[in-house]
XYZ file of C-alpha atoms in Angstrom:
557
model
C -26.551 -32.051 -1.470
C -23.724 -32.158 -3.905
C -22.181 -29.564 -2.426
C -24.311 -26.362 -1.631
C -25.605 -24.856 1.540
C -27.215 -26.881 4.039
C -29.978 -26.184 6.524
C -29.126 -24.225 9.982
C -27.467 -26.350 12.517
C -29.235 -26.887 16.008
C -26.514 -28.116 18.065
C -28.791 -30.305 20.219
C -30.617 -31.829 17.047
C -27.482 -32.828 14.955
C -29.330 -35.946 14.393
C -32.046 -33.713 12.093
C -29.052 -32.932 9.734
C -28.752 -34.105 6.262
C -26.479 -36.728 7.165
C -26.265 -40.628 7.876
C -26.640 -41.866 11.203
C -23.499 -42.350 12.816
C -21.552 -39.348 11.274
C -21.508 -37.405 14.420
C -19.447 -39.990 16.521
C -16.995 -39.944 19.190
C -14.175 -40.756 16.561
C -15.067 -37.161 14.769
C -15.385 -35.387 17.986
C -12.122 -36.828 19.633
C -10.044 -36.062 16.435
C -11.405 -32.602 16.540
C -10.652 -31.965 20.274
C -7.243 -33.149 19.754
C -6.481 -30.824 17.216
C -8.320 -27.910 18.554
C -6.394 -28.055 21.668
C -3.626 -26.443 19.340
C -5.367 -23.344 19.983
C -4.136 -23.413 23.463
C -0.816 -22.502 22.601
C -1.398 -18.992 21.718
C -4.051 -18.557 24.819
C -1.485 -19.718 27.244
C 1.201 -17.347 26.063
C -0.950 -14.411 26.035
C -2.276 -15.288 29.260
C 1.137 -16.083 31.133
C 3.443 -13.283 30.128
C 1.776 -10.407 31.651
C 1.514 -12.700 34.980
C 5.635 -12.954 34.881
C 5.897 -9.436 34.623
C 3.653 -9.040 37.868
C 5.748 -11.549 39.678
C 8.403 -9.506 41.675
C 11.185 -12.463 41.362
C 11.008 -12.099 37.673
C 11.752 -8.683 37.652
C 14.107 -8.793 40.105
C 15.866 -11.548 37.894
C 16.148 -9.199 35.252
C 16.873 -6.081 37.249
C 13.848 -4.558 35.635
C 13.365 -1.826 38.019
C 17.015 0.007 37.559
C 15.594 0.563 34.000
C 13.765 3.877 33.185
C 10.175 4.147 32.206
C 10.675 3.963 28.369
C 13.405 1.144 28.662
C 10.931 -0.738 30.744
C 8.245 -0.276 28.147
C 10.795 -1.707 25.565
C 11.716 -4.626 27.636
C 8.399 -5.881 28.379
C 7.207 -5.427 24.487
C 10.278 -7.458 23.583
C 9.622 -10.012 26.077
C 5.948 -9.980 25.329
C 6.125 -9.917 21.442
C 9.056 -12.303 20.824
C 6.828 -15.104 20.500
C 4.880 -13.332 17.942
C 7.990 -12.522 15.896
C 9.251 -16.205 16.185
C 5.405 -17.315 15.067
C 5.985 -15.317 11.793
C 8.780 -18.021 11.011
C 6.759 -20.575 12.283
C 3.374 -19.722 9.937
C 5.878 -19.374 6.698
C 7.335 -23.001 7.299
C 4.018 -24.460 8.504
C 2.815 -24.796 5.059
C 5.715 -26.631 3.842
C 5.725 -29.067 6.981
C 1.872 -29.790 6.308
C 2.424 -31.018 2.622
C 5.652 -32.467 3.138
C 5.207 -34.583 6.027
C 1.423 -34.349 6.588
C -0.900 -32.644 9.513
C -0.180 -35.122 12.041
C 3.728 -35.266 11.857
C 3.610 -31.182 11.573
C 1.774 -31.302 14.808
C 4.449 -33.357 16.410
C 7.316 -31.270 15.212
C 5.746 -27.936 16.296
C 4.920 -29.286 19.811
C 8.357 -30.605 20.193
C 9.942 -26.995 19.059
C 7.470 -25.552 21.400
C 8.678 -27.346 24.491
C 12.138 -26.792 23.683
C 11.569 -22.932 23.405
C 9.702 -22.755 26.954
C 12.526 -24.704 28.522
C 15.247 -22.401 27.068
C 12.996 -19.287 28.529
C 12.501 -20.953 32.030
C 16.055 -21.486 32.414
C 17.093 -18.038 31.194
C 14.885 -16.520 33.284
C 15.715 -18.174 36.184
C 19.224 -16.966 35.484
C 18.139 -13.513 34.974
C 19.680 -13.627 31.406
C 17.536 -11.457 28.979
C 19.069 -12.887 25.876
C 18.310 -16.297 26.829
C 14.752 -15.036 27.512
C 14.513 -13.617 24.189
C 15.657 -16.777 22.540
C 13.477 -19.250 24.388
C 10.511 -17.291 23.344
C 11.534 -16.881 19.756
C 12.141 -20.594 19.387
C 8.874 -21.407 21.153
C 7.254 -18.827 18.620
C 8.540 -21.144 15.782
C 6.327 -23.892 17.455
C 3.210 -21.693 18.373
C 3.049 -20.051 14.820
C 2.165 -23.296 13.378
C -0.638 -24.202 15.339
C -3.188 -21.562 13.571
C -1.976 -23.419 10.068
C -1.969 -26.773 11.172
C -5.162 -27.030 13.821
C -7.786 -25.231 11.822
C -6.696 -26.956 8.633
C -6.855 -30.396 9.981
C -10.319 -29.709 11.563
C -11.598 -27.956 8.235
C -10.705 -30.821 6.394
C -12.246 -33.975 8.457
C -15.450 -32.110 9.637
C -18.796 -32.322 7.457
C -19.819 -29.360 6.222
C -22.967 -29.114 8.191
C -20.940 -28.451 11.206
C -17.465 -27.405 10.015
C -18.009 -23.732 11.541
C -18.668 -25.640 14.935
C -15.614 -27.664 15.019
C -13.192 -25.015 13.919
C -14.567 -22.837 16.579
C -13.349 -25.623 19.070
C -9.880 -24.198 18.222
C -10.777 -20.561 19.100
C -12.396 -22.302 22.489
C -9.158 -24.046 23.006
C -7.344 -20.275 22.921
C -9.623 -19.255 25.443
C -9.484 -22.148 27.893
C -5.661 -21.725 27.559
C -6.027 -17.641 28.634
C -8.303 -18.872 31.603
C -5.938 -21.494 32.583
C -2.720 -18.857 32.448
C -4.885 -16.086 34.217
C -6.159 -18.526 37.134
C -2.955 -19.832 37.683
C -1.026 -16.595 37.509
C -3.467 -15.472 40.182
C -3.109 -18.921 41.939
C 0.409 -18.610 42.432
C 0.685 -14.982 43.227
C -1.819 -15.547 46.184
C -0.118 -18.882 47.567
C 3.557 -18.542 46.597
C 6.219 -16.162 48.165
C 7.123 -13.131 46.028
C 10.830 -14.172 45.964
C 10.270 -17.406 44.865
C 11.236 -18.415 41.099
C 8.171 -20.814 41.269
C 5.497 -18.176 41.507
C 6.213 -17.551 37.738
C 7.779 -21.136 36.628
C 4.995 -23.045 37.681
C 2.521 -21.200 35.369
C 4.910 -21.051 32.713
C 4.982 -25.129 32.912
C 1.706 -24.964 31.420
C 3.202 -24.627 28.104
C 5.219 -28.032 28.589
C 2.215 -29.719 30.078
C -0.097 -28.880 26.986
C 2.400 -29.410 24.337
C 3.035 -33.297 25.880
C -0.797 -33.759 25.818
C -1.384 -32.559 22.340
C 1.888 -34.704 21.038
C 0.427 -37.842 23.053
C -3.047 -37.260 21.493
C -1.588 -37.010 17.722
C -0.516 -40.398 18.180
C -4.249 -42.003 18.255
C -5.394 -39.930 15.303
C -5.251 -40.760 11.451
C -4.146 -38.249 8.433
C -6.624 -35.886 7.138
C -8.307 -37.823 4.181
C -7.935 -34.862 1.953
C -4.151 -34.779 2.493
C -4.146 -38.414 1.590
C -5.905 -37.932 -1.512
C -3.750 -35.183 -2.528
C -0.561 -37.526 -1.943
C -2.476 -40.264 -4.434
C -3.469 -42.438 -1.578
C -7.217 -42.450 -1.974
C -7.906 -45.853 -0.950
C -6.332 -44.945 2.577
C -8.279 -41.761 2.320
C -11.420 -43.703 1.586
C -10.629 -45.897 4.964
C -9.839 -42.861 7.171
C -13.140 -41.194 6.039
C -15.262 -44.479 6.699
C -13.612 -44.850 9.884
C -14.218 -41.203 10.988
C -17.763 -41.224 10.038
C -18.387 -44.892 10.849
C -19.767 -45.509 7.235
C -19.222 -48.487 5.236
C -15.870 -47.750 2.793
C -18.243 -48.577 -0.229
C -21.587 -46.596 0.978
C -22.739 -44.091 -1.274
C -21.774 -41.249 1.063
C -18.360 -41.978 1.608
C -17.796 -42.933 -2.169
C -19.439 -39.624 -2.895
C -17.282 -37.669 -0.605
C -14.062 -39.136 -1.777
C -15.224 -38.595 -5.015
C -15.899 -35.002 -4.731
C -12.459 -34.421 -2.978
C -10.839 -36.188 -5.977
C -12.750 -34.476 -8.840
C -11.724 -31.010 -7.242
C -7.954 -31.755 -6.708
C -7.839 -33.351 -10.410
C -9.553 -30.012 -11.446
C -7.030 -27.885 -9.969
C -4.221 -30.091 -11.005
C -5.266 -29.952 -14.599
C -5.459 -26.214 -14.394
C -1.877 -25.892 -13.422
C -0.591 -28.907 -15.348
C 3.223 -28.693 -16.565
C 3.911 -25.341 -14.165
C 6.473 -27.206 -11.489
C 6.785 -26.134 -8.237
C 5.944 -22.449 -8.553
C 2.234 -23.810 -9.229
C 1.166 -23.169 -5.985
C 1.833 -19.739 -5.803
C 0.895 -18.932 -9.300
C -2.473 -20.445 -8.628
C -2.476 -18.165 -5.279
C -1.412 -14.750 -6.754
C -2.983 -14.926 -10.597
C -5.981 -17.071 -10.307
C -8.353 -13.962 -9.875
C -10.839 -16.052 -7.318
C -7.678 -17.050 -5.240
C -6.502 -13.711 -5.513
C -9.830 -12.239 -3.673
C -9.469 -14.890 -1.263
C -5.933 -13.815 -0.404
C -7.297 -10.311 -0.177
C -10.175 -11.547 2.100
C -7.475 -13.389 4.379
C -4.965 -10.851 4.620
C -7.536 -7.779 5.415
C -8.837 -10.012 7.953
C -5.739 -10.604 9.822
C -4.668 -6.699 9.424
C -8.271 -5.356 10.713
C -8.208 -7.989 13.505
C -5.207 -7.619 15.257
C -4.911 -3.638 14.940
C -8.476 -3.623 16.496
C -6.377 -3.844 19.693
C -8.394 -6.656 21.455
C -5.101 -9.170 21.166
C -3.190 -6.439 23.089
C -5.581 -6.119 25.874
C -5.352 -9.713 26.396
C -1.774 -9.661 26.440
C -1.631 -6.421 28.774
C -4.802 -6.872 30.677
C -3.187 -6.182 34.035
C -1.739 -2.890 32.901
C -5.156 -1.762 31.287
C -6.822 -2.575 34.354
C -4.734 -0.505 36.376
C -4.815 2.377 34.068
C -8.498 2.279 34.515
C -8.657 2.586 38.165
C -7.889 -1.208 39.406
C -5.297 -0.929 42.343
C -3.028 -3.698 43.558
C -1.501 -6.300 41.480
C -3.584 -9.320 43.328
C -7.099 -7.417 42.415
C -5.496 -6.941 38.685
C -4.777 -10.499 38.296
C -8.266 -11.342 39.599
C -10.087 -8.959 37.429
C -7.755 -10.257 34.512
C -9.079 -13.790 35.304
C -12.563 -12.938 35.108
C -11.778 -11.181 31.949
C -10.824 -14.628 30.617
C -13.778 -16.409 31.587
C -16.188 -13.844 29.804
C -13.715 -14.377 26.451
C -14.201 -18.144 26.969
C -17.903 -17.822 27.647
C -18.009 -15.717 24.514
C -16.319 -18.133 22.089
C -18.435 -21.181 23.366
C -21.506 -19.279 22.324
C -19.917 -18.787 19.348
C -18.938 -22.040 18.398
C -22.585 -23.603 19.825
C -25.231 -21.240 18.896
C -24.065 -18.562 16.248
C -21.468 -19.405 13.788
C -23.285 -22.332 11.873
C -26.794 -20.863 13.230
C -26.792 -17.228 11.954
C -23.612 -17.513 9.574
C -20.155 -16.238 9.982
C -21.088 -13.050 8.595
C -23.748 -12.011 11.052
C -22.000 -13.612 13.889
C -18.469 -11.477 12.850
C -20.590 -8.056 12.620
C -22.356 -8.741 15.767
C -19.141 -9.206 17.519
C -17.247 -6.397 15.733
C -20.670 -3.862 16.816
C -19.979 -4.823 20.252
C -16.349 -4.507 20.305
C -16.687 -0.621 18.422
C -19.265 0.579 21.434
C -16.718 -0.892 24.018
C -13.739 1.168 22.608
C -15.430 3.971 21.905
C -16.533 4.259 25.798
C -13.273 3.336 27.034
C -11.678 6.019 24.657
C -14.284 8.496 25.841
C -13.601 7.792 29.552
C -9.908 8.268 29.087
C -10.387 11.639 27.373
C -12.675 12.894 29.914
C -9.878 11.574 32.472
C -6.638 12.370 30.660
C -4.320 11.859 33.659
C -5.089 8.093 34.008
C -2.039 6.550 33.004
C -0.217 9.487 32.372
C 0.136 11.334 35.818
C 2.202 9.134 38.385
C 0.239 8.175 41.153
C -2.924 10.115 39.916
C -5.971 9.348 42.263
C -9.187 9.125 40.641
C -12.051 11.568 41.626
C -14.716 10.003 43.325
C -17.357 11.340 40.863
C -15.349 9.426 38.330
C -15.368 6.309 39.935
C -18.876 4.739 38.508
C -17.622 6.159 34.940
C -14.192 4.038 35.703
C -16.278 0.748 36.622
C -18.305 1.434 33.317
C -14.756 0.982 31.336
C -13.893 -1.670 33.062
C -17.352 -3.529 32.215
C -16.900 -2.175 28.495
C -13.287 -4.292 28.539
C -15.167 -7.207 29.592
C -17.392 -6.233 26.357
C -14.877 -5.838 24.002
C -13.419 -9.425 25.072
C -17.040 -10.657 24.295
C -17.234 -9.202 21.219
C -13.918 -10.057 19.776
C -14.354 -13.491 20.995
C -17.731 -13.545 19.090
C -16.402 -11.713 15.929
C -12.901 -11.528 14.764
C -11.151 -14.150 16.587
C -13.246 -16.605 15.677
C -13.557 -15.625 11.934
C -9.590 -14.960 11.212
C -9.130 -18.880 11.646
C -12.454 -20.264 10.140
C -12.362 -18.304 7.074
C -8.809 -18.821 6.370
C -9.236 -22.782 6.815
C -12.362 -23.322 4.752
C -12.005 -20.622 1.697
C -8.956 -22.142 -0.397
C -8.460 -25.007 -2.622
C -7.149 -28.223 -1.307
C -3.994 -27.805 -3.690
C -3.235 -24.623 -2.066
C -4.831 -24.701 1.335
C -1.591 -25.337 3.466
C -0.063 -22.664 1.607
C -2.582 -19.886 1.766
C -3.374 -20.610 5.850
C 0.457 -20.047 5.995
C 0.507 -16.971 4.144
C -2.306 -15.503 6.365
C -1.064 -16.856 9.762
C 2.261 -15.298 8.616
C 0.382 -11.798 8.472
C -1.506 -12.711 11.793
C 1.656 -12.759 13.405
C 3.599 -10.319 11.854
C 0.460 -7.722 12.563
C -0.013 -9.195 15.915
C 3.998 -8.801 16.691
C 3.390 -4.890 15.215
C 0.487 -4.482 17.418
C 1.942 -6.399 20.689
C 5.182 -4.630 20.236
C 3.827 -1.270 19.850
C 0.997 -1.036 22.716
C 3.339 -0.276 25.723
C 4.988 2.415 23.770
C 1.827 3.814 22.550
C 0.453 3.895 26.143
C 3.091 6.251 27.038
C 2.620 10.059 27.449
C 3.327 12.395 24.628
C 6.357 13.560 26.291
C 8.022 10.348 26.402
C 6.984 9.573 22.679
C 3.915 7.441 23.047
C 0.310 8.927 22.155
C -1.213 7.989 25.610
C -3.946 5.773 26.673
C -6.737 7.898 25.580
C -5.359 8.290 22.010
C -4.547 4.567 21.690
C -7.916 3.572 22.408
C -9.266 5.969 19.807
C -7.151 4.358 17.535
C -8.706 0.745 18.519
C -12.039 2.127 18.037
C -11.333 3.606 14.589
C -9.602 0.395 13.164
C -12.722 -1.731 14.380
C -15.407 0.797 12.847
C -13.558 0.524 9.526
C -13.213 -3.445 9.766
C -17.129 -3.384 10.404
C -18.036 -1.532 7.203
C -15.105 -3.657 5.044
C -16.932 -6.968 6.517
C -20.363 -5.664 5.273
C -19.225 -4.959 1.749
C -16.324 -7.529 1.104
C -16.966 -10.546 3.167
C -19.275 -13.248 1.920
C -21.142 -15.897 3.583
C -19.589 -19.516 3.587
C -21.782 -21.029 6.370
C -22.948 -24.519 5.537
C -20.975 -24.881 2.027
C -18.569 -27.695 1.337
C -15.131 -27.156 0.766
C -15.083 -28.406 -2.868
C -18.218 -25.742 -3.749
C -16.334 -22.769 -2.280
C -15.246 -21.647 -6.015
C -18.619 -21.081 -6.665
C -18.689 -18.198 -4.096
C -16.011 -16.296 -6.366
C -17.663 -16.360 -9.683
C -19.067 -12.703 -9.702
C -17.138 -9.608 -10.238
C -15.113 -8.718 -7.012
C -17.077 -5.871 -6.099
C -20.253 -7.977 -5.791
C -19.208 -10.643 -3.818
C -19.128 -9.754 -0.147
C -23.041 -8.544 -0.921
C -24.024 -10.831 -3.750
C -21.785 -13.992 -3.895
C -23.831 -16.543 -1.672
C -27.304 -15.935 -3.493
C -25.299 -16.266 -6.891
C -23.578 -19.380 -5.193
C -27.014 -20.923 -4.263
C -28.352 -20.520 -7.801
C -25.254 -22.507 -9.383
C -25.643 -25.258 -6.567
C -29.044 -25.546 -7.836
C -27.924 -25.887 -11.398
C -25.010 -28.287 -10.351
C -27.245 -30.535 -8.120
C -30.056 -30.808 -10.912
C -27.309 -31.729 -13.367
C -25.926 -34.350 -11.077
C -29.141 -35.867 -10.748
C -30.146 -36.027 -14.691
C -26.529 -37.436 -14.896
C -27.129 -40.242 -12.347
C -30.478 -40.701 -14.100
C -28.764 -41.007 -17.612
C -26.421 -43.699 -16.146
C -29.138 -45.477 -14.356
C -30.945 -45.688 -17.585
C -27.763 -47.164 -19.253
C -27.064 -49.728 -16.835
C -30.835 -50.828 -17.401
C -30.565 -51.049 -21.084
C -27.253 -53.117 -20.881
C -28.870 -55.304 -18.186
C -31.758 -55.972 -20.600
C -29.890 -56.737 -23.433
C -27.844 -59.023 -21.501
C -30.888 -60.981 -20.428
């Protein structure tokens, strides 16, 4: 098809898809995995920082116990959230790097910044210098903040439309690989290294350095995105790279058609904005109605997903499990590590079986439903036992222990739903919605909002969990807040988010031709009709060209 929706994907029968033989080859998967590993940056950070605060040596280094409860909450929130505030700056500059030096070199730059920041954090932590800890995590954030811009953009631009969701969800899967590695490394170091050793938290932190180095090395073996090369006026090079990725001859109908569609879409965008200068991308984003709706979608996705609370549960999992009745730091770290495995399993399910099979929207609504039910249960349990997390040394009554185990299970369910829904879609939808000319800028905008909201939520949660007398809203209030946001998010998705599964990046415009209030419920059906009309027009044009060529051949003879 020229640009429309293709049949659902069965990952075990990719050969049955409407693609030439050889398209799904090792070169494609190697490129996807190389850039998907960028997702591990966030996962490692979210999983590791809670382990640092469970290390007696780290807390002793910064004299943590000398502060009162409110100051301790502020220090934990500041250290945890400093990567997020740095990531806001990283996401802002990511589009400049992506568009100026390309996706490959942007990856190399962010890996270098990421590693330098972590090195400063490790030195500052060993010396007990809180200022250096903040600075190091902020610098690391400048690199980490670029990963959800560069990674999903590159993957979406090289993946065939029929499996773009699967390929982009590899990035989400890498987030959870990072989380699982971080959680289990924390647990292993806690039980095998002495509490008085810096290595108890330095060894897990070194995962940052390892992954940034691995990704940097892998980038050496990759080619620049064909769509970026077309944008740079290097169509011949783009054809060469696309041919290499797809393992098809450069002059084959498949490669020629794909490059032609990319060039035609770019020419259309450039013609529409001819003569507007360097402000053209910003004007196209905010003044073209269809793009403005896309900005609205990606902005709301970031706001609703981050304030649903699941990201903070990942960040502060040991503390939340302690509130729900898990005693002992070793037990808390083990339960937290299992939590990471549950989220990884959900992310793999989403990538392999759902996102390209049942569609983005259904997968998202399924995840949100699970997350809502889990948040409501935990909030209700904390309302029934309001002393948890509020009264120091409170002992849970025996008759409430069954409900406590249920609440712990529901934290797992919330993580499963989050990985299935919001966390996959916040990257995938952003990467595939926008035209090529503004894709990097728009993704950068979305990820800036992503990290700004993540910073706000992760910075607020330790204080929200405090008792009312200390200025918080208590654990029960915190989870009722998360439940309310999650339910509102589900309703919003139902009415306003269109289905994008199987659609080529160049055909996304046809989803947004309807009035804004009809796009969410009717956009995909309308776009399918336009796809059929477009395909018929292309077929007739091809027949006309063939007829003209045949007549010219007869005349020459």
